[in-house]
Amino acid sequence: MTEVRPWQVHLPEGSAFDEADLTEAGSLVRAWSSGWARAPEAPVLLDGAATSPDVVAGHRHRPGTWWSGAELEEATRRAAGRLVGAGLVPGDRLLWSTGSSVATLVAHIGALRAGLVVVPANTAYTAREIAHIVTDVRPAAAVVDDPRRGQWASEAASGPFTVFGPELDGPDGDPGPLDVVAPEDPALIGFTSGTTGVPKGAVLSHRNLLASVESVRTAWRWTPDDRLVHCLPVFHAHGLCVGVYGTLLSGASAVLLPGFDPGTALDAMTEPSATLFFGVPTMYHRLVASDRVGALGRLRLCVSGSAPLAAELHRQLSAATGQAVLERYGMTETLMNVSNPYDGERRPGTVGFPLPGVEVMLASDDEILVRGPNVFGGYWERPQATADSFSPDPHGGRPWFHTGDLGAVSDDGYLSILGRSKELIISGGYNVYPAEVEAVLLGHPDVLDVAVTGTQSDEWGEVVTAWVVTAGDGAAPSGLDEFTATRLAPYKRPRLVHVVGELPRNALGKVVRAELRMRSE
């Protein structure tokens, strides 16, 4: 087995930082409320949308102005009270599926402060996808910005169920003691999948969240003087656990844009106070095509994640802006694992070194194994899947988590991601699991057999590609786009469809996806 360069490489020279420092605060919610008390008037969050509500969880705020630490303390306390007043108790799960806004983050933070377990869900999910999550984790309530998603969740719930809008309209309640969660209490359940394609919930504790966010705060030199241009979806770990949580922990500020538009993002980057931008490769691909891309060069730091950043795109950005984008590597079960250095070479095509507190090792088959306080404890009510994902340490230390990703380490310690042992597709920064898409496509009356792979794309990283065996004369299935539109989120739908006579299979009958991927190159 090959061990990757130790995490101390990320520390400033002379730093005495230790792994214990990652979790000294006990929990993120405790650290956030302490920070707001220290700097109550400091600006923290701003809705970048044209309109924003003037009342959030019972707290009145002037639209278009910055939310201060004191306002967030009061509003999140009220949010916790309204959730508790609706009958929710610590440990209850809360489905949370909304676009990016201060209102929805107030609801989210209030839930965490009250000891609830938040279950983020993509706003593009269909009724089928929402129903799977609700059936699996059995939430007591949901916060949604689309009544349809609330209705789908209610219909799938097996017991009493409350649906809130992001503003948490309703009567105030007594929240009881806040910020008293234990480090090992569950905080988030992020849904992910394995090779079976059955989405399962990764349970992340308050300790996991704090350790990961403190790790990137330290490695990326995040300070109260920073201001993040935030375009990422908040239901995704990159936008939520890195962008939002990191901003709050460091005492910094963020402009929350409702989505990614190159012109709007570049406008925000030209503001004198802007210092940070976090994006996925698809965003950088669109930014580099703009004649205004030079605005990135005035920022202190640009980070890319959620999918591999092509080395050529990295070089194009550097040539156009003078900005060496910092690429990092993480996943739902572990949050942030590895990052190129803040000080030193940010090498194109690599993800750098383990972040503070994280250990990384390559197994004999080149699979990337990780361990550290950031790594989750297991999957929700799936003990076998949990057991299969970890290997014991022969020396009695923490067990190693199997990421399913394959890697290589250069002579000077830089980690590169070679591919995935799991059949995962990453399109536009989102995970797509072939088995889930295949199961939907097989429901189409013209589809006899199907396999789904990813095809490389400069813009999307990969696009979902379906290889279909059809009935009749071998014509493409009719109405496939309409069929998938009601069953799959847009990023999961096939962008390329190839009709084939038969699928390549091995002696055991398993589809040889590598052969299909070669055909698409």
PDB file of N, CA, C and O in Angstrom, residues 369-398:
ATOM      1  N   LEU A 369      -8.050   5.054  -0.260  1.00  0.00           N
ATOM      2  CA  LEU A 369      -8.622   4.836   1.066  1.00  0.00           C
ATOM      3  C   LEU A 369      -8.362   6.075   1.910  1.00  0.00           C
ATOM      4  O   LEU A 369      -7.292   6.680   1.822  1.00  0.00           O
ATOM      5  N   VAL A 370      -9.346   6.466   2.719  1.00  0.00           N
ATOM      6  CA  VAL A 370      -9.175   7.649   3.564  1.00  0.00           C
ATOM      7  C   VAL A 370      -9.652   7.351   4.982  1.00  0.00           C
ATOM      8  O   VAL A 370     -10.483   6.465   5.210  1.00  0.00           O
ATOM      9  N   ARG A 371      -9.112   8.106   5.924  1.00  0.00           N
ATOM     10  CA  ARG A 371      -9.602   8.066   7.298  1.00  0.00           C
ATOM     11  C   ARG A 371      -9.296   9.399   7.961  1.00  0.00           C
ATOM     12  O   ARG A 371      -8.403  10.141   7.539  1.00  0.00           O
ATOM     13  N   GLY A 372     -10.060   9.695   8.991  1.00  0.00           N
ATOM     14  CA  GLY A 372      -9.888  10.955   9.707  1.00  0.00           C
ATOM     15  C   GLY A 372     -11.184  11.341  10.385  1.00  0.00           C
ATOM     16  O   GLY A 372     -12.222  10.681  10.203  1.00  0.00           O
ATOM     17  N   PRO A 373     -11.183  12.416  11.166  1.00  0.00           N
ATOM     18  CA  PRO A 373     -12.396  12.826  11.876  1.00  0.00           C
ATOM     19  C   PRO A 373     -13.498  13.326  10.951  1.00  0.00           C
ATOM     20  O   PRO A 373     -14.634  13.514  11.383  1.00  0.00           O
ATOM     21  N   ASN A 374     -13.178  13.544   9.688  1.00  0.00           N
ATOM     22  CA  ASN A 374     -14.169  13.978   8.703  1.00  0.00           C
ATOM     23  C   ASN A 374     -14.993  12.818   8.146  1.00  0.00           C
ATOM     24  O   ASN A 374     -16.046  13.038   7.537  1.00  0.00           O
ATOM     25  N   VAL A 375     -14.537  11.580   8.315  1.00  0.00           N
ATOM     26  CA  VAL A 375     -15.164  10.435   7.669  1.00  0.00           C
ATOM     27  C   VAL A 375     -16.393   9.981   8.440  1.00  0.00           C
ATOM     28  O   VAL A 375     -16.357   9.813   9.662  1.00  0.00           O
ATOM     29  N   PHE A 376     -17.487   9.773   7.731  1.00  0.00           N
ATOM     30  CA  PHE A 376     -18.769   9.424   8.339  1.00  0.00           C
ATOM     31  C   PHE A 376     -18.689   8.094   9.078  1.00  0.00           C
ATOM     32  O   PHE A 376     -17.768   7.302   8.890  1.00  0.00           O
ATOM     33  N   GLY A 377     -19.709   7.833   9.901  1.00  0.00           N
ATOM     34  CA  GLY A 377     -19.733   6.596  10.676  1.00  0.00           C
ATOM     35  C   GLY A 377     -20.426   5.445   9.977  1.00  0.00           C
ATOM     36  O   GLY A 377     -20.221   4.290  10.340  1.00  0.00           O
ATOM     37  N   GLY A 378     -21.272   5.740   8.982  1.00  0.00           N
ATOM     38  CA  GLY A 378     -21.943   4.665   8.282  1.00  0.00           C
ATOM     39  C   GLY A 378     -23.177   5.141   7.548  1.00  0.00           C
ATOM     40  O   GLY A 378     -23.580   6.302   7.631  1.00  0.00           O
ATOM     41  N   TYR A 379     -23.790   4.209   6.818  1.00  0.00           N
ATOM     42  CA  TYR A 379     -24.993   4.499   6.048  1.00  0.00           C
ATOM     43  C   TYR A 379     -26.235   4.262   6.906  1.00  0.00           C
ATOM     44  O   TYR A 379     -26.274   3.359   7.744  1.00  0.00           O
ATOM     45  N   TRP A 380     -27.250   5.069   6.669  1.00  0.00           N
ATOM     46  CA  TRP A 380     -28.495   5.007   7.434  1.00  0.00           C
ATOM     47  C   TRP A 380     -29.138   3.630   7.294  1.00  0.00           C
ATOM     48  O   TRP A 380     -29.529   3.225   6.206  1.00  0.00           O
ATOM     49  N   GLU A 381     -29.207   2.901   8.417  1.00  0.00           N
ATOM     50  CA  GLU A 381     -29.881   1.602   8.522  1.00  0.00           C
ATOM     51  C   GLU A 381     -29.422   0.606   7.458  1.00  0.00           C
ATOM     52  O   GLU A 381     -30.198  -0.214   6.979  1.00  0.00           O
ATOM     53  N   ARG A 382     -28.120   0.669   7.117  1.00  0.00           N
ATOM     54  CA  ARG A 382     -27.544  -0.280   6.166  1.00  0.00           C
ATOM     55  C   ARG A 382     -26.222  -0.815   6.729  1.00  0.00           C
ATOM     56  O   ARG A 382     -25.145  -0.442   6.267  1.00  0.00           O
ATOM     57  N   PRO A 383     -26.301  -1.660   7.744  1.00  0.00           N
ATOM     58  CA  PRO A 383     -25.076  -2.130   8.401  1.00  0.00           C
ATOM     59  C   PRO A 383     -24.150  -2.903   7.476  1.00  0.00           C
ATOM     60  O   PRO A 383     -22.928  -2.798   7.602  1.00  0.00           O
ATOM     61  N   GLN A 384     -24.711  -3.667   6.546  1.00  0.00           N
ATOM     62  CA  GLN A 384     -23.840  -4.435   5.658  1.00  0.00           C
ATOM     63  C   GLN A 384     -23.103  -3.529   4.692  1.00  0.00           C
ATOM     64  O   GLN A 384     -21.907  -3.704   4.441  1.00  0.00           O
ATOM     65  N   ALA A 385     -23.812  -2.541   4.139  1.00  0.00           N
ATOM     66  CA  ALA A 385     -23.150  -1.589   3.243  1.00  0.00           C
ATOM     67  C   ALA A 385     -22.060  -0.830   3.984  1.00  0.00           C
ATOM     68  O   ALA A 385     -20.988  -0.549   3.430  1.00  0.00           O
ATOM     69  N   THR A 386     -22.311  -0.504   5.256  1.00  0.00           N
ATOM     70  CA  THR A 386     -21.302   0.181   6.069  1.00  0.00           C
ATOM     71  C   THR A 386     -20.088  -0.716   6.277  1.00  0.00           C
ATOM     72  O   THR A 386     -18.938  -0.289   6.075  1.00  0.00           O
ATOM     73  N   ALA A 387     -20.338  -1.963   6.665  1.00  0.00           N
ATOM     74  CA  ALA A 387     -19.225  -2.896   6.911  1.00  0.00           C
ATOM     75  C   ALA A 387     -18.396  -3.115   5.650  1.00  0.00           C
ATOM     76  O   ALA A 387     -17.159  -3.199   5.713  1.00  0.00           O
ATOM     77  N   ASP A 388     -19.065  -3.186   4.509  1.00  0.00           N
ATOM     78  CA  ASP A 388     -18.360  -3.432   3.247  1.00  0.00           C
ATOM     79  C   ASP A 388     -17.512  -2.243   2.818  1.00  0.00           C
ATOM     80  O   ASP A 388     -16.632  -2.393   1.965  1.00  0.00           O
ATOM     81  N   SER A 389     -17.788  -1.067   3.377  1.00  0.00           N
ATOM     82  CA  SER A 389     -17.099   0.155   2.940  1.00  0.00           C
ATOM     83  C   SER A 389     -15.845   0.467   3.743  1.00  0.00           C
ATOM     84  O   SER A 389     -15.123   1.403   3.396  1.00  0.00           O
ATOM     85  N   PHE A 390     -15.598  -0.283   4.809  1.00  0.00           N
ATOM     86  CA  PHE A 390     -14.449  -0.013   5.671  1.00  0.00           C
ATOM     87  C   PHE A 390     -13.556  -1.244   5.792  1.00  0.00           C
ATOM     88  O   PHE A 390     -14.043  -2.374   5.757  1.00  0.00           O
ATOM     89  N   SER A 391     -12.255  -0.985   5.953  1.00  0.00           N
ATOM     90  CA  SER A 391     -11.285  -2.035   6.258  1.00  0.00           C
ATOM     91  C   SER A 391     -10.604  -1.702   7.571  1.00  0.00           C
ATOM     92  O   SER A 391     -10.225  -0.540   7.799  1.00  0.00           O
ATOM     93  N   PRO A 392     -10.436  -2.692   8.447  1.00  0.00           N
ATOM     94  CA  PRO A 392      -9.762  -2.405   9.722  1.00  0.00           C
ATOM     95  C   PRO A 392      -8.299  -2.065   9.513  1.00  0.00           C
ATOM     96  O   PRO A 392      -7.665  -2.507   8.549  1.00  0.00           O
ATOM     97  N   ASP A 393      -7.767  -1.278  10.422  1.00  0.00           N
ATOM     98  CA  ASP A 393      -6.343  -0.962  10.385  1.00  0.00           C
ATOM     99  C   ASP A 393      -5.586  -2.067  11.114  1.00  0.00           C
ATOM    100  O   ASP A 393      -5.938  -2.416  12.249  1.00  0.00           O
ATOM    101  N   PRO A 394      -4.561  -2.653  10.491  1.00  0.00           N
ATOM    102  CA  PRO A 394      -3.846  -3.753  11.136  1.00  0.00           C
ATOM    103  C   PRO A 394      -3.152  -3.369  12.434  1.00  0.00           C
ATOM    104  O   PRO A 394      -2.838  -4.228  13.255  1.00  0.00           O
ATOM    105  N   HIS A 395      -2.948  -2.067  12.651  1.00  0.00           N
ATOM    106  CA  HIS A 395      -2.274  -1.603  13.863  1.00  0.00           C
ATOM    107  C   HIS A 395      -3.253  -1.080  14.908  1.00  0.00           C
ATOM    108  O   HIS A 395      -2.842  -0.479  15.904  1.00  0.00           O
ATOM    109  N   GLY A 396      -4.541  -1.269  14.660  1.00  0.00           N
ATOM    110  CA  GLY A 396      -5.537  -0.891  15.647  1.00  0.00           C
ATOM    111  C   GLY A 396      -6.005   0.548  15.581  1.00  0.00           C
ATOM    112  O   GLY A 396      -6.717   1.004  16.467  1.00  0.00           O
ATOM    113  N   GLY A 397      -5.611   1.278  14.540  1.00  0.00           N
ATOM    114  CA  GLY A 397      -6.047   2.661  14.406  1.00  0.00           C
ATOM    115  C   GLY A 397      -7.426   2.746  13.783  1.00  0.00           C
ATOM    116  O   GLY A 397      -8.161   1.754  13.691  1.00  0.00           O
ATOM    117  N   ARG A 398      -7.790   3.944  13.351  1.00  0.00           N
ATOM    118  CA  ARG A 398      -9.077   4.134  12.693  1.00  0.00           C
ATOM    119  C   ARG A 398      -9.189   3.233  11.467  1.00  0.00           C
ATOM    120  O   ARG A 398      -8.209   3.023  10.742  1.00  0.00           O
TER     121      ARG A 398
END
